[in-house]
DNA sequence: CGTGAAATTGAAGAGCGTCAACGTACGTGG
DNA sequence: CCACGTACGTTGACGCTCTTCAATTTCACG
């Protein structure tokens, strides 16, 4: 575990090439990134860094899922970030990690050594501009999330999370969520609870309630089918015109 | 109200010059910004834009306070941003406002016409780099806020908000909050409730409780004195080592 | 087939929301 | 100058949602 693969995989065939922080780079810029990058793999459940640790790299998520979370002194924890493939991890200019980072599934990171990356960031507008875009997107997502945490009921929270996951899954295949579409929940009930500011028991109860109401169907504990996507959206409490405009 | 002041105030004497999006600009860059900027004033309570409206400018807050908020279809609202002097409003590349923006106090904005600002952003690294820094700071703040919304009790939420305000007030005078320091609450009870995901009644009750416990003292309804800052921090539920490292 | 983590379900109670009444400060007009 | 209106804030009573604690079930994997 935690092996460092020294073979340089080609950026050309990289699955996150078109969305990651390097997506606006020219071939010569990719070549420079290549020199400061290395891959890291993590097993499911494995910590990437603990809050307070020094981090000598920033990274792109290539495959798998990572979570950012914060913990109060008595152990209550809140997830504050959910990193999917192409998302960026770390903050240029910052030495110490402010959050616990955990690999929720098998995780592959494309790591860049921090110091040289910071140097490139200053000299390479195509990187800093893409990072700005991505950070603004994350800020929007965080604000949607704040509305969920602050004002939604348990049922609405669950419906919102299912909607978000369904939309991201669909987006990977470059389409909108359709009736009858299904997906695998990438989170345990406890992780969903930490995402939504609930207990895992409440998460479980509300998922059962949505199943009983016919809003969702379950195969096993993780595989969800949504027979009528509009019906699920209705349960989120959101304004009907829904998401963020561009 | 909503008058447009056509006199170009000098950037040199601007009170937010050292922290705003233009803080890294050279004199010639400031001159270019000067050509696309204009000031706007808003009265307390006045809307700046509604969610869904077109916004033909982005802006820096020069003086006063603005809030960003979202509303569910049944009227529940959650504040998702609190803009103080030097904070940036708007997103380059976005036409439609995703949030309601309201002037909570008398508010002065330094507005930049959107199109030319976007052009400058691409051509002027000192602006895009500063905007990236500021956006990353806001993302950190949003994540702290998510912990408050998701996991803290009503009392901890109030204590956290008071701590945040005290620290910002102190930072304006370039010092840390001290015992006996006092400040004016810039928000109504209702605005505090929208910030914290509570009702205004709960906010009022918890403020009274903190007063009864001797953690804070009140003169009138808005003026707060904190006799022992560590005692207030203890009420936030945060880890003792506290805030975000740099 | 056995074992442990993950998930479900139930019962009881705390915390916060809801509804309602009342208090306080401030400005306006008779 | 005082009555009045309004916005803001406080306090109380009650009930619902979600948490807490506990027992049980399901499922993946050795």
XYZ file of C-alpha atoms (C1' of nucleotides) in Angstrom:
552
model
C 0.000 0.000 0.000
C 0.969 3.591 -0.520
C 3.373 2.501 -3.214
C 4.929 5.105 -5.422
C 4.771 4.207 -9.063
C 7.847 5.539 -10.715
C 6.757 4.902 -14.258
C 5.544 8.130 -15.794
C 2.168 7.439 -17.292
C 1.539 9.544 -20.320
C -0.520 12.701 -19.805
C -1.987 12.155 -23.258
C -3.874 9.058 -22.178
C -4.756 10.433 -18.744
C -8.463 9.886 -17.980
C -8.830 13.293 -16.285
C -6.827 15.192 -18.875
C -9.768 17.304 -20.049
C -11.035 18.429 -16.634
C -8.084 18.540 -14.239
C -5.917 21.484 -13.252
C -3.713 20.755 -16.269
C -6.563 20.787 -18.793
C -5.535 24.094 -20.369
C -1.856 23.238 -20.631
C 0.112 23.206 -23.871
C 2.345 20.210 -24.634
C 5.474 21.982 -23.399
C 3.735 22.891 -20.144
C 2.616 19.291 -19.687
C 6.208 18.266 -20.134
C 7.272 20.536 -17.299
C 4.511 19.192 -15.074
C 5.663 15.721 -15.973
C 9.009 16.402 -14.378
C 7.541 17.255 -10.986
C 4.793 14.668 -10.841
C 4.454 11.163 -9.411
C 1.571 8.819 -8.737
C 0.394 7.566 -5.375
C -2.098 4.853 -4.571
C -4.166 4.472 -1.427
C -6.336 1.617 -0.190
C -9.971 2.159 0.797
C -10.187 3.700 4.247
C -6.548 4.754 4.282
C -5.641 8.266 5.462
C -3.912 10.538 2.958
C -2.988 13.211 5.517
C -4.204 14.272 8.945
C -5.133 17.835 9.756
C -1.999 19.566 10.982
C 0.388 17.371 9.004
C 2.838 18.897 6.620
C 2.018 18.285 2.979
C 4.871 18.443 0.516
C 2.640 17.991 -2.510
C -0.578 19.071 -4.164
C -2.433 16.606 -6.371
C -5.151 15.763 -8.849
C -7.486 12.877 -8.120
C -7.016 10.480 -11.041
C -9.292 7.684 -9.875
C -11.331 6.925 -6.768
C -12.789 9.152 -4.092
C -11.278 11.148 -1.248
C -13.000 13.094 1.514
C -11.988 16.198 3.445
C -13.295 16.371 6.978
C -13.037 18.307 10.212
C -13.484 17.066 13.751
C -14.531 18.858 16.939
C -12.743 18.056 20.180
C -15.422 15.611 21.314
C -15.274 13.633 18.079
C -18.169 15.030 16.079
C -17.016 15.144 12.456
C -18.255 17.007 9.407
C -17.224 16.240 5.861
C -16.334 19.505 4.077
C -15.166 18.212 0.731
C -15.786 15.242 -1.541
C -13.061 14.838 -4.138
C -13.884 12.918 -7.309
C -11.645 12.218 -10.302
C -10.176 15.440 -11.752
C -10.658 17.355 -8.488
C -7.686 19.147 -6.982
C -6.222 18.461 -3.547
C -4.136 20.911 -1.552
C -3.567 24.615 -1.544
C -0.597 26.280 -3.174
C 1.278 28.338 -0.618
C 0.076 26.308 2.327
C 2.358 23.937 4.175
C 0.029 22.394 6.760
C -3.117 20.455 5.886
C -6.171 22.071 7.485
C -8.396 18.978 7.080
C -8.202 15.231 7.432
C -8.011 13.690 3.968
C -9.135 10.074 3.614
C -9.291 7.670 0.697
C -12.907 6.472 0.728
C -12.330 4.061 -2.139
C -9.174 2.848 -3.840
C -7.536 6.141 -4.758
C -4.933 7.236 -7.269
C -3.402 10.692 -7.002
C -1.260 12.501 -9.515
C 0.978 14.406 -7.095
C 3.024 17.489 -7.877
C 5.883 18.479 -5.600
C 4.676 21.609 -3.871
C 7.572 24.022 -4.337
C 8.060 23.533 -8.083
C 4.297 23.509 -8.615
C 3.996 26.870 -6.879
C 6.710 28.206 -9.119
C 4.928 26.958 -12.233
C 1.652 28.405 -10.972
C 3.140 31.889 -10.993
C 4.710 31.446 -14.423
C 1.948 29.528 -16.183
C -1.386 31.338 -16.621
C -3.038 28.271 -18.127
C -2.605 26.502 -14.793
C -3.516 29.377 -12.498
C -6.559 30.256 -14.589
C -7.807 26.678 -14.556
C -7.194 26.433 -10.805
C -9.191 29.634 -10.320
C -12.106 28.191 -12.299
C -12.019 24.973 -10.301
C -11.824 26.824 -6.996
C -14.789 29.015 -7.926
C -16.736 25.859 -8.810
C -15.861 24.345 -5.452
C -16.955 27.506 -3.693
C -20.329 27.296 -5.431
C -20.634 23.651 -4.441
C -19.752 24.525 -0.848
C -22.488 27.148 -0.806
C -25.096 24.717 -2.125
C -23.908 22.361 0.574
C -24.318 25.065 3.245
C -27.969 25.437 2.290
C -28.417 21.686 2.692
C -26.703 21.660 6.087
C -28.412 24.719 7.486
C -31.977 24.542 6.306
C -33.028 21.165 4.957
C -34.827 18.349 6.756
C -33.285 14.889 7.005
C -35.401 13.600 4.127
C -34.517 16.582 1.940
C -30.841 16.139 2.771
C -30.864 12.520 1.638
C -32.786 13.363 -1.524
C -30.324 16.179 -2.247
C -27.306 13.922 -1.822
C -28.803 11.254 -4.086
C -29.530 13.930 -6.674
C -25.988 15.255 -6.509
C -24.466 11.813 -6.903
C -26.816 10.894 -9.750
C -25.958 14.113 -11.564
C -22.216 13.613 -11.164
C -22.444 10.027 -12.370
C -24.468 11.144 -15.359
C -22.047 13.997 -16.075
C -19.172 11.511 -16.326
C -21.017 9.989 -19.250
C -21.818 13.473 -20.579
C -25.576 13.246 -20.229
C -28.372 14.312 -17.864
C -29.877 11.934 -15.288
C -32.842 10.046 -16.773
C -35.746 8.141 -15.321
C -34.719 4.620 -14.475
C -31.037 5.539 -14.212
C -29.133 3.817 -11.444
C -25.810 4.208 -9.696
C -23.614 2.868 -6.950
C -23.457 4.878 -3.711
C -19.760 5.633 -3.219
C -20.241 6.319 0.500
C -21.115 4.309 3.591
C -24.118 5.372 5.641
C -21.719 6.907 8.133
C -19.922 8.913 5.426
C -23.288 10.095 4.131
C -24.161 11.151 7.690
C -20.891 13.094 7.954
C -21.633 14.724 4.629
C -25.137 15.773 5.643
C -24.699 16.616 9.316
C -26.889 13.720 10.472
C -26.409 10.483 12.386
C -26.016 7.261 10.467
C -29.260 5.968 11.977
C -31.205 8.907 10.566
C -29.595 8.363 7.170
C -30.624 4.736 7.235
C -34.175 5.555 8.284
C -34.652 8.197 5.606
C -33.289 5.954 2.873
C -35.759 3.303 3.996
C -38.526 5.894 3.963
C -37.696 6.993 0.393
C -37.670 3.331 -0.627
C -41.048 2.747 1.010
C -42.413 5.828 -0.767
C -41.259 4.419 -4.104
C -38.956 7.384 -4.783
C -35.932 5.092 -5.022
C -35.310 1.372 -5.371
C -32.457 -0.470 -3.697
C -30.527 -3.547 -4.754
C -28.273 -4.531 -1.904
C -27.251 -1.593 0.274
C -25.408 0.505 -2.242
C -27.064 0.154 -5.647
C -29.794 2.744 -6.214
C -32.314 3.067 -9.043
C -34.388 6.213 -9.531
C -37.591 5.375 -11.428
C -38.731 9.010 -11.667
C -36.006 11.612 -11.380
C -38.418 14.538 -11.087
C -40.033 12.842 -8.097
C -36.638 12.650 -6.384
C -35.971 16.311 -7.188
C -39.307 17.214 -5.603
C -38.076 15.696 -2.344
C -35.022 17.967 -2.198
C -37.050 21.060 -1.260
C -35.131 23.083 -3.849
C -36.683 25.703 -6.023
C -38.023 23.973 -9.106
C -35.642 25.794 -11.441
C -32.965 24.035 -9.501
C -29.215 24.222 -9.876
C -26.664 26.885 -10.518
C -26.790 28.777 -13.782
C -23.535 29.258 -15.651
C -30.441 55.791 -3.430
C -28.503 53.642 -5.825
C -26.840 56.734 -7.204
C -23.864 56.325 -9.448
C -20.990 58.539 -8.438
C -19.134 59.550 -11.542
C -16.183 61.115 -9.819
C -13.247 58.747 -9.922
C -11.925 58.448 -6.405
C -8.233 57.833 -6.358
C -7.116 54.235 -5.949
C -4.130 55.518 -3.979
C -6.279 56.649 -1.091
C -8.657 53.679 -1.305
C -9.228 52.140 2.147
C -9.197 48.566 0.809
C -6.246 49.068 -1.500
C -4.005 46.621 0.373
C -6.438 43.706 0.604
C -8.787 43.867 -2.374
C -8.554 42.101 -5.712
C -6.390 44.946 -6.994
C -3.870 44.770 -4.148
C -1.103 43.304 -6.303
C -1.571 45.715 -9.187
C 1.129 47.999 -10.539
C 0.298 51.681 -11.134
C -0.318 51.117 -14.844
C -2.662 48.234 -14.097
C -4.543 50.366 -11.600
C -4.934 52.948 -14.298
C -6.556 50.412 -16.584
C -8.881 49.287 -13.802
C -9.713 52.918 -13.217
C -11.138 53.144 -16.705
C -13.674 50.372 -16.172
C -14.679 51.136 -12.625
C -17.450 53.114 -10.991
C -18.852 53.412 -7.473
C -22.297 52.415 -6.300
C -23.992 53.094 -3.001
C -26.783 51.119 -1.382
C -28.952 51.880 1.631
C -29.270 49.415 4.520
C -31.644 46.606 3.605
C -31.541 47.391 -0.085
C -31.106 44.498 -2.562
C -28.013 44.567 -4.783
C -29.210 41.789 -7.081
C -31.698 38.924 -6.899
C -30.759 35.365 -7.709
C -31.389 34.856 -11.406
C -30.802 38.491 -12.329
C -28.223 39.408 -14.891
C -25.164 41.082 -13.426
C -23.140 43.274 -15.734
C -20.446 43.960 -13.174
C -18.218 42.432 -10.565
C -17.158 44.500 -7.561
C -15.085 45.023 -4.457
C -16.798 45.956 -1.222
C -15.291 49.312 -0.233
C -17.360 49.977 2.870
C -20.274 48.329 4.628
C -21.578 44.772 4.660
C -23.360 42.650 2.075
C -24.805 39.167 2.407
C -25.254 36.343 -0.094
C -28.202 34.090 0.549
C -30.257 31.292 -0.942
C -33.917 30.519 -0.469
C -35.876 27.261 -0.728
C -39.269 27.271 -2.396
C -41.123 27.491 0.902
C -39.131 30.516 2.047
C -36.475 29.010 4.290
C -33.316 31.016 3.695
C -29.667 30.351 4.389
C -26.924 32.933 4.256
C -23.964 31.550 2.288
C -21.664 34.531 2.229
C -20.888 37.566 4.351
C -18.986 40.213 2.423
C -16.930 42.724 4.371
C -14.768 45.568 3.062
C -12.179 44.314 0.530
C -14.209 41.166 -0.277
C -15.016 40.435 -3.898
C -18.520 40.138 -5.334
C -19.404 38.262 -8.503
C -17.838 35.600 -10.617
C -15.906 36.331 -13.796
C -17.444 34.436 -16.688
C -20.857 34.217 -15.086
C -23.760 36.285 -16.341
C -26.538 35.357 -13.908
C -26.338 35.877 -10.156
C -26.786 32.565 -8.334
C -27.568 34.183 -4.959
C -29.554 37.055 -3.551
C -27.175 39.852 -2.612
C -28.352 42.343 0.004
C -26.793 45.417 1.555
C -27.041 44.754 5.293
C -25.608 48.139 6.172
C -24.900 51.214 4.098
C -22.769 49.756 1.334
C -20.271 51.130 -1.156
C -19.126 48.988 -4.067
C -16.272 49.601 -6.449
C -17.796 48.047 -9.576
C -15.919 46.856 -12.643
C -17.772 46.355 -15.893
C -17.810 42.616 -16.391
C -16.585 42.192 -19.946
C -13.517 44.414 -19.726
C -12.720 43.022 -16.280
C -12.762 39.477 -17.678
C -10.415 40.605 -20.411
C -8.028 42.149 -17.882
C -8.214 39.022 -15.752
C -6.779 36.948 -18.584
C -4.071 39.473 -19.362
C -3.092 40.517 -15.848
C -1.595 37.830 -13.627
C -1.457 40.163 -10.633
C -5.259 40.288 -10.663
C -5.973 36.635 -11.374
C -3.440 35.519 -8.770
C -4.926 37.750 -6.124
C -8.436 36.575 -7.022
C -7.281 32.972 -6.681
C -5.884 33.685 -3.213
C -9.094 35.379 -2.145
C -11.249 32.579 -3.530
C -9.182 29.964 -1.708
C -9.614 31.963 1.499
C -13.354 32.079 0.961
C -13.429 28.351 0.348
C -11.674 27.787 3.668
C -14.146 30.065 5.392
C -17.050 28.219 3.762
C -15.682 24.924 5.071
C -15.355 26.253 8.614
C -18.908 27.449 8.237
C -20.065 23.995 7.087
C -18.729 22.495 10.304
C -20.708 25.048 12.281
C -23.902 24.374 10.322
C -23.631 20.605 10.324
C -22.368 19.660 13.743
C -22.585 22.424 16.309
C -25.290 23.045 18.899
C -27.181 26.326 18.998
C -24.999 27.627 21.829
C -21.801 26.634 20.024
C -23.050 28.270 16.845
C -23.642 31.580 18.596
C -20.285 31.433 20.348
C -18.603 30.648 17.021
C -20.236 33.581 15.277
C -19.285 35.980 18.066
C -15.720 34.683 17.896
C -15.580 35.151 14.131
C -16.883 38.709 14.347
C -14.567 39.601 17.203
C -11.585 38.263 15.282
C -12.475 40.169 12.125
C -12.974 43.379 14.047
C -9.637 42.880 15.749
C -7.928 42.060 12.454
C -9.064 45.400 11.028
C -6.972 47.024 13.724
C -4.188 44.504 13.078
C -4.279 42.825 16.481
C -5.682 39.727 18.174
C -8.891 39.822 20.228
C -8.158 40.583 23.861
C -10.060 40.150 27.101
C -12.477 42.994 27.577
C -12.607 43.823 23.887
C -15.996 44.801 22.580
C -17.673 45.241 19.217
C -20.897 46.090 17.491
C -22.904 43.192 16.050
C -23.332 44.050 12.361
C -26.298 41.697 11.977
C -29.881 41.564 13.223
C -31.009 38.484 15.173
C -32.720 37.272 12.032
C -29.581 37.674 9.922
C -27.615 35.802 12.581
C -30.221 33.043 12.424
C -29.880 32.866 8.635
C -26.117 32.706 9.007
C -26.260 29.876 11.551
C -29.183 27.809 10.314
C -31.314 28.619 13.370
C -34.508 30.539 14.109
C -34.286 34.070 15.411
C -35.933 32.944 18.664
C -33.202 30.403 19.306
C -30.551 33.023 18.551
C -32.135 35.381 21.058
C -32.400 32.678 23.720
C -28.797 31.565 23.327
C -27.468 35.108 23.460
C -29.436 35.588 26.667
C -28.008 32.318 27.993
C -24.426 33.388 27.254
C -25.147 36.691 28.961
C -26.572 34.938 32.018
C -23.501 32.683 32.108
C -21.249 35.758 32.145
C -19.514 34.768 28.892
C -20.576 38.004 27.240
C -21.977 41.363 28.352
C -24.521 43.355 26.403
C -25.113 47.088 26.164
C -28.273 47.621 24.227
C -28.980 44.855 21.759
C -25.988 45.115 19.530
C -22.970 46.105 21.578
C -21.073 43.106 22.954
C -18.192 42.954 25.431
C -16.186 39.768 25.957
C -14.583 39.811 29.427
C -12.661 36.556 28.890
C -12.006 35.621 25.299
C -10.751 32.114 26.123
C -14.046 31.424 27.884
C -15.933 32.353 24.727
C -13.653 30.137 22.652
C -14.389 27.255 25.014
C -18.057 27.580 24.159
C -17.450 27.109 20.422
C -16.729 23.373 20.743
C -13.670 23.793 18.509
C -10.431 22.006 19.014
C -8.324 24.081 21.372
C -5.649 24.776 18.747
C -8.409 26.508 16.873
C -8.320 28.154 13.505
C -6.798 27.511 10.125
C -3.049 27.340 9.834
C -1.457 29.198 6.935
C -19.644 -21.680 6.911
C -18.303 -18.347 10.259
C -16.989 -13.663 11.419
C -17.059 -8.741 11.670
C -18.299 -4.484 9.551
C -22.208 -2.192 7.777
C -26.909 -1.407 7.969
C -31.613 -1.623 9.877
C -35.056 -0.954 13.265
C -37.106 0.302 17.776
C -37.921 3.100 22.014
C -37.149 7.081 24.658
C -35.802 11.705 25.298
C -33.310 16.229 24.294
C -32.946 20.197 21.545
C -34.689 23.220 18.671
C -38.749 25.043 15.995
C -43.369 26.927 16.083
C -46.804 29.860 17.704
C -47.962 33.485 20.576
C -47.637 37.358 23.749
C -45.096 40.977 25.310
C -41.250 44.487 25.663
C -38.231 48.151 23.734
C -36.486 51.727 20.821
C -37.279 55.015 17.459
C -39.524 57.959 14.191
C -43.831 60.337 12.573
C -47.651 63.167 12.750
C -51.518 65.257 15.245
C -45.378 66.801 23.838
C -47.596 62.656 23.683
C -50.111 59.024 21.118
C -49.281 55.919 17.669
C -47.040 52.736 14.466
C -43.408 49.814 13.212
C -39.292 47.090 13.363
C -36.587 44.525 16.335
C -35.920 41.717 20.226
C -37.272 38.719 24.329
C -39.615 35.149 26.706
C -42.857 31.236 27.469
C -45.428 26.856 26.375
C -45.712 23.025 23.612
C -44.644 19.639 20.117
C -41.996 17.555 16.483
C -37.718 16.090 14.450
C -33.713 14.109 15.060
C -30.332 12.030 18.327
C -29.119 8.555 21.571
C -28.801 4.015 23.160
C -29.627 -0.654 22.211
C -30.806 -4.931 19.876
C -30.981 -7.299 15.656
C -30.206 -8.297 10.641
C -27.659 -8.351 6.360
C -23.866 -9.021 3.622
C -19.002 -9.397 1.982
C -15.066 -12.021 2.585
C -11.777 -15.145 4.538
